[in-house]
Coordinates of C-alpha atoms in Angstrom, one line a residue:
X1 CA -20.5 -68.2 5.3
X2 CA -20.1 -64.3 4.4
X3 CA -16.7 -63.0 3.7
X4 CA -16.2 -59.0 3.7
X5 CA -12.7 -57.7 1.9
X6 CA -12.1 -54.1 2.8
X7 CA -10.4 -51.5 -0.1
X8 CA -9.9 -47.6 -0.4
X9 CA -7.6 -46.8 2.4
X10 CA -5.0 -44.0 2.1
X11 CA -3.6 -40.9 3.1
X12 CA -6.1 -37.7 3.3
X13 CA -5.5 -33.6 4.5
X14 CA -8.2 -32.8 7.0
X15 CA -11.2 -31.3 5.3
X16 CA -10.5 -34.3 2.7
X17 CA -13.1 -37.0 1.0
X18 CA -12.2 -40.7 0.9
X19 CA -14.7 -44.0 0.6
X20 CA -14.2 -47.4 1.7
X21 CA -15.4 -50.1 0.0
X22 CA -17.0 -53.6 1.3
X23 CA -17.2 -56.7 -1.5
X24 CA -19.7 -59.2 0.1
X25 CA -19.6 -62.8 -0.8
X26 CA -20.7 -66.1 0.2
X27 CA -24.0 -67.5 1.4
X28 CA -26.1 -66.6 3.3
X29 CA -26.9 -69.3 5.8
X30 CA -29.4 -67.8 8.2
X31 CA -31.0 -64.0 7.5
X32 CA -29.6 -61.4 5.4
X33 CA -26.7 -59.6 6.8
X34 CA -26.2 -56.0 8.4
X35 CA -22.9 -54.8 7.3
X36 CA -20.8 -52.6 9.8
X37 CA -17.6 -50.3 9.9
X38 CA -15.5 -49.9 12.5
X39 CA -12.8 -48.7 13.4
X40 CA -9.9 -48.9 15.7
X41 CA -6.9 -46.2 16.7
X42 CA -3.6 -47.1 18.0
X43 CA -4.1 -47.8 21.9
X44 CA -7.9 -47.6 21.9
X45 CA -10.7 -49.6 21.6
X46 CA -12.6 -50.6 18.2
X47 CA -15.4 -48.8 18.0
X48 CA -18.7 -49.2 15.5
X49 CA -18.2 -46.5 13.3
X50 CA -21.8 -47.1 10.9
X51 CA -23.8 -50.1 9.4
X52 CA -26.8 -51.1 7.3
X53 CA -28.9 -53.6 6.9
X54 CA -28.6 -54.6 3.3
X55 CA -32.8 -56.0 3.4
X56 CA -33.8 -52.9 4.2
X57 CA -31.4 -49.6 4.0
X58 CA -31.4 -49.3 7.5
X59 CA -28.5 -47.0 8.6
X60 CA -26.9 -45.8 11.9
X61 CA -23.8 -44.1 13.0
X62 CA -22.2 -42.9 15.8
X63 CA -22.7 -39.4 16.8
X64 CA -18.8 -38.5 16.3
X65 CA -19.6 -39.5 12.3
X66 CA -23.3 -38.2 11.8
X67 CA -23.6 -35.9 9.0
X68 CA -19.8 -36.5 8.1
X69 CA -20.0 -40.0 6.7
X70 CA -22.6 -42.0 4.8
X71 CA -23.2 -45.8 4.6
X72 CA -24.9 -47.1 1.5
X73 CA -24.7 -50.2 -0.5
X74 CA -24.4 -50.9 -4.1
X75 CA -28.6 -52.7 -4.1
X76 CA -27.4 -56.1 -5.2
X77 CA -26.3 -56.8 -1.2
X78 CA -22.8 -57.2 -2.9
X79 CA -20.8 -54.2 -1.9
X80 CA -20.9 -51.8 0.7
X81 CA -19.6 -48.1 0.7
X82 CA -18.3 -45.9 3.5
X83 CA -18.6 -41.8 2.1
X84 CA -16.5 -39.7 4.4
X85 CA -16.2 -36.5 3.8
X86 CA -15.0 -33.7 6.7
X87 CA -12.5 -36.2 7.2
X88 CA -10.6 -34.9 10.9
X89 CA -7.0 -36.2 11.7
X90 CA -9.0 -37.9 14.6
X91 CA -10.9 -40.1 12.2
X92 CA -7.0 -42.1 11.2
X93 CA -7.5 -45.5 12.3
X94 CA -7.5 -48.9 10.7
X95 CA -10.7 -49.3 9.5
X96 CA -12.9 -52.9 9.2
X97 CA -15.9 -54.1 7.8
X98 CA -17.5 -57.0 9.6
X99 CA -20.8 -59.1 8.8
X100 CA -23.1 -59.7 11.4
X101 CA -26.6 -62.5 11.5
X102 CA -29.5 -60.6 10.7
X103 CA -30.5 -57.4 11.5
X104 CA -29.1 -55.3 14.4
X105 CA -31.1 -52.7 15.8
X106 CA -29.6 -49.6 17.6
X107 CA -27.9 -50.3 20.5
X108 CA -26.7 -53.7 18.7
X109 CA -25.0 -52.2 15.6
X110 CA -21.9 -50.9 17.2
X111 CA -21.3 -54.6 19.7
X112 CA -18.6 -56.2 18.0
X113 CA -20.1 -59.3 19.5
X114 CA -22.6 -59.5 16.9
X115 CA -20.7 -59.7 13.9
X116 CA -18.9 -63.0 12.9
X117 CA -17.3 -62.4 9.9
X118 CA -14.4 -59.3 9.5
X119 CA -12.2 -58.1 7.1
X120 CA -8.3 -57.4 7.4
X121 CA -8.8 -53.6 7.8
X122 CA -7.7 -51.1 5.4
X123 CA -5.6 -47.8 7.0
X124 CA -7.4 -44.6 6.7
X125 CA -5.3 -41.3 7.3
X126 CA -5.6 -37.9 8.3
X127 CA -2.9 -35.3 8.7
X128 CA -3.7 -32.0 9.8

């Protein structure tokens, strides 16, 4: 089983840089893993912020992100990083990494229904 532990929360001005980080651990008991961010505002939904797929560097993000924030990984499938840069008081939210079976495409990526393992979530945020 894959276990995800989130770090590198904290308080930002708008315009501000921050990453996230994603340790991976465990085994992997079926295909190798896409790793995703989301993220989740006080009284709204979570929402699929970016992900990878750590077999082949395959990246999306949604469109309220793009050209903001980058996904990459560290190439030994064992941590995950979230660049965000541009940072908007809009982008506060509680932010998780999850780890979902194989390799989700676009249109898959961003369903929270695919990923079975998450982390606690670590507070990103913004003040104007």
């Amino acid at each position: 089983q894959v276990q995800v532990v989130e770090s590198g929360g904290g308080s930002v001005q708008a315009g501000g840089s921050l990453t996230l980080s994603c340790a991976v651990s465990g085994r992997y008991a079926y295909s190798t893993p896409t790793i995703g961010w989301f993220r989740q505002a006080p009284g709204k939904e979570r929402e699929g912020v970016a992900s990878i797929y750590l077999a082949g560097d395959i990246t999306y993000y949604a469109d309220s992100v793009k050209g903001r924030f980058t996904i990459s990984q560290d190439g030994a499938e064992e941590t995950v990083y979230l660049r965000m840069d541009s940072l908007k008081p809009e982008d506060t939210a509680m932010y998780y990494c999850a780890a979902g079976r194989g390799f989700l495409r676009d249109g898959m990526w961003d369903d929270r229904s695919y990923y079975r393992s998450w982390g606690q979530g670590t507070q990103v945020t913004v003040s104007a």
